[in-house]
Amino acid sequence: LSDASSRAFGRLFNYISGDNSSSEKIAMTSPVQQIPSESGWLVSFVVPKDVSLRAIPVPSNSSIAIRKVPAGRYAALVYSGLWNDEKFARKSAELLKVLDQLGLKTDGPVNSAVYNPPFMPPFLRRNEVLVRLAD
């Protein structure tokens, strides 16, 4: 999780810093999300709400894709501290256990959401594991 996030974060940061079709800078948003996939981790930013879908500049880096995520209901478990593969697995299991106890079904993988910059003291950081709930 940490390695994938670091590599992808640099690419995404370059994109929002102007490495795109219109050399446009885009405001940094939080959270930074990590989603497991067959090929590793997908790391994403959310485009600010004042930027329309049609106005989003095309990334110069072909490893970056723009996609619209449909709205939905999510369950989240908030925690503080550092995040890593082990903590992600533990907090994901905790979230899924509670949802199972409540009889709630999920629709997709558990995602990681990190809200604070790396220089924030760990005890002040806000992180989440979240999962889409089935309709």
mmCIF file of C-alpha atoms in Angstrom, residues 5-111:
data_model
loop_
_atom_site.group_PDB
_atom_site.id
_atom_site.type_symbol
_atom_site.label_atom_id
_atom_site.label_comp_id
_atom_site.label_asym_id
_atom_site.label_seq_id
_atom_site.Cartn_x
_atom_site.Cartn_y
_atom_site.Cartn_z
ATOM 1 C CA SER A 5 0.689 5.088 -2.953
ATOM 2 C CA SER A 6 4.059 6.834 -3.136
ATOM 3 C CA ARG A 7 4.603 5.983 -6.807
ATOM 4 C CA ALA A 8 1.076 6.865 -7.870
ATOM 5 C CA PHE A 9 0.915 9.958 -5.691
ATOM 6 C CA GLY A 10 3.892 11.442 -7.550
ATOM 7 C CA ARG A 11 2.215 10.860 -10.918
ATOM 8 C CA LEU A 12 -1.080 12.317 -9.708
ATOM 9 C CA PHE A 13 0.675 15.282 -8.123
ATOM 10 C CA ASN A 14 2.414 16.021 -11.430
ATOM 11 C CA TYR A 15 -0.982 15.809 -13.173
ATOM 12 C CA ILE A 16 -2.647 18.331 -10.849
ATOM 13 C CA SER A 17 0.474 20.525 -11.032
ATOM 14 C CA GLY A 18 -0.017 21.001 -14.775
ATOM 15 C CA ASP A 19 1.266 17.816 -16.470
ATOM 16 C CA ASN A 20 -1.916 17.608 -18.527
ATOM 17 C CA SER A 21 -3.357 18.596 -21.921
ATOM 18 C CA SER A 22 -4.019 22.211 -20.935
ATOM 19 C CA SER A 23 -1.060 22.681 -18.530
ATOM 20 C CA GLU A 24 -3.750 23.549 -15.991
ATOM 21 C CA LYS A 25 -3.197 23.350 -12.253
ATOM 22 C CA ILE A 26 -5.974 21.604 -10.347
ATOM 23 C CA ALA A 27 -6.561 22.039 -6.614
ATOM 24 C CA MET A 28 -5.406 19.185 -4.423
ATOM 25 C CA THR A 29 -8.275 17.381 -2.716
ATOM 26 C CA SER A 30 -8.573 14.824 0.012
ATOM 27 C CA PRO A 31 -8.895 12.028 0.611
ATOM 28 C CA VAL A 32 -6.300 10.176 -1.397
ATOM 29 C CA GLN A 33 -7.933 6.797 -2.002
ATOM 30 C CA GLN A 34 -6.346 3.410 -2.545
ATOM 31 C CA ILE A 35 -8.428 0.615 -4.039
ATOM 32 C CA PRO A 36 -7.179 -2.958 -4.498
ATOM 33 C CA SER A 37 -7.219 -4.274 -8.061
ATOM 34 C CA GLU A 38 -6.007 -7.351 -9.919
ATOM 35 C CA SER A 39 -2.796 -5.563 -10.899
ATOM 36 C CA GLY A 40 -2.057 -4.012 -7.500
ATOM 37 C CA TRP A 41 -3.413 -0.809 -6.004
ATOM 38 C CA LEU A 42 -5.282 1.955 -7.811
ATOM 39 C CA VAL A 43 -4.620 5.338 -6.229
ATOM 40 C CA SER A 44 -6.925 8.282 -6.839
ATOM 41 C CA PHE A 45 -7.698 11.897 -6.076
ATOM 42 C CA VAL A 46 -11.115 13.465 -6.351
ATOM 43 C CA VAL A 47 -11.408 16.353 -8.795
ATOM 44 C CA PRO A 48 -12.810 19.467 -7.067
ATOM 45 C CA LYS A 49 -16.584 19.792 -7.421
ATOM 46 C CA ASP A 50 -16.305 23.136 -9.231
ATOM 47 C CA VAL A 51 -14.575 21.410 -12.192
ATOM 48 C CA SER A 52 -17.107 19.919 -14.619
ATOM 49 C CA LEU A 53 -16.512 16.481 -16.103
ATOM 50 C CA ARG A 54 -15.986 18.009 -19.566
ATOM 51 C CA ALA A 55 -13.465 20.547 -18.231
ATOM 52 C CA ILE A 56 -11.116 18.006 -16.650
ATOM 53 C CA PRO A 57 -7.828 18.160 -18.579
ATOM 54 C CA VAL A 58 -6.499 14.977 -20.189
ATOM 55 C CA PRO A 59 -3.501 13.548 -18.308
ATOM 56 C CA SER A 60 -0.160 13.583 -20.150
ATOM 57 C CA ASN A 61 0.833 10.366 -18.377
ATOM 58 C CA SER A 62 -0.966 7.385 -19.945
ATOM 59 C CA SER A 63 -1.001 5.533 -16.608
ATOM 60 C CA ILE A 64 -3.533 8.073 -15.287
ATOM 61 C CA ALA A 65 -7.198 7.624 -16.161
ATOM 62 C CA ILE A 66 -10.150 9.920 -15.482
ATOM 63 C CA ARG A 67 -13.324 8.145 -14.455
ATOM 64 C CA LYS A 68 -16.629 9.123 -12.926
ATOM 65 C CA VAL A 69 -17.590 7.146 -9.844
ATOM 66 C CA PRO A 70 -21.353 6.821 -9.451
ATOM 67 C CA ALA A 71 -22.897 7.989 -6.196
ATOM 68 C CA GLY A 72 -23.754 5.360 -3.630
ATOM 69 C CA ARG A 73 -24.104 4.537 0.044
ATOM 70 C CA TYR A 74 -20.892 3.657 1.864
ATOM 71 C CA ALA A 75 -19.981 2.352 5.291
ATOM 72 C CA ALA A 76 -16.766 3.700 6.804
ATOM 73 C CA LEU A 77 -14.547 2.965 9.772
ATOM 74 C CA VAL A 78 -12.505 6.008 10.828
ATOM 75 C CA TYR A 79 -9.130 5.584 12.530
ATOM 76 C CA SER A 80 -6.036 7.652 13.302
ATOM 77 C CA GLY A 81 -2.341 6.923 13.011
ATOM 78 C CA LEU A 82 -0.189 5.672 10.191
ATOM 79 C CA TRP A 83 -1.610 3.491 7.448
ATOM 80 C CA ASN A 84 0.040 0.437 5.930
ATOM 81 C CA ASP A 85 -0.895 -2.943 4.454
ATOM 82 C CA GLU A 86 -1.265 -4.575 7.874
ATOM 83 C CA LYS A 87 -3.468 -1.830 9.310
ATOM 84 C CA PHE A 88 -5.559 -1.761 6.116
ATOM 85 C CA ALA A 89 -6.174 -5.524 6.389
ATOM 86 C CA ARG A 90 -7.016 -5.312 10.109
ATOM 87 C CA LYS A 91 -9.371 -2.321 9.780
ATOM 88 C CA SER A 92 -11.017 -3.817 6.659
ATOM 89 C CA ALA A 93 -11.742 -7.041 8.562
ATOM 90 C CA GLU A 94 -13.164 -4.987 11.452
ATOM 91 C CA LEU A 95 -15.476 -3.049 9.131
ATOM 92 C CA LEU A 96 -16.669 -6.136 7.264
ATOM 93 C CA LYS A 97 -17.334 -7.985 10.545
ATOM 94 C CA VAL A 98 -19.577 -5.175 11.832
ATOM 95 C CA LEU A 99 -21.434 -4.957 8.509
ATOM 96 C CA ASP A 100 -21.989 -8.724 8.576
ATOM 97 C CA GLN A 101 -23.312 -8.499 12.153
ATOM 98 C CA LEU A 102 -25.710 -5.769 11.006
ATOM 99 C CA GLY A 103 -26.834 -7.855 8.027
ATOM 100 C CA LEU A 104 -25.572 -5.285 5.503
ATOM 101 C CA LYS A 105 -24.279 -6.512 2.144
ATOM 102 C CA THR A 106 -21.356 -4.878 0.351
ATOM 103 C CA ASP A 107 -20.861 -4.126 -3.321
ATOM 104 C CA GLY A 108 -17.160 -4.032 -4.191
ATOM 105 C CA PRO A 109 -13.808 -3.998 -2.444
ATOM 106 C CA VAL A 110 -12.865 -2.136 0.716
ATOM 107 C CA ASN A 111 -11.089 1.139 -0.088
#
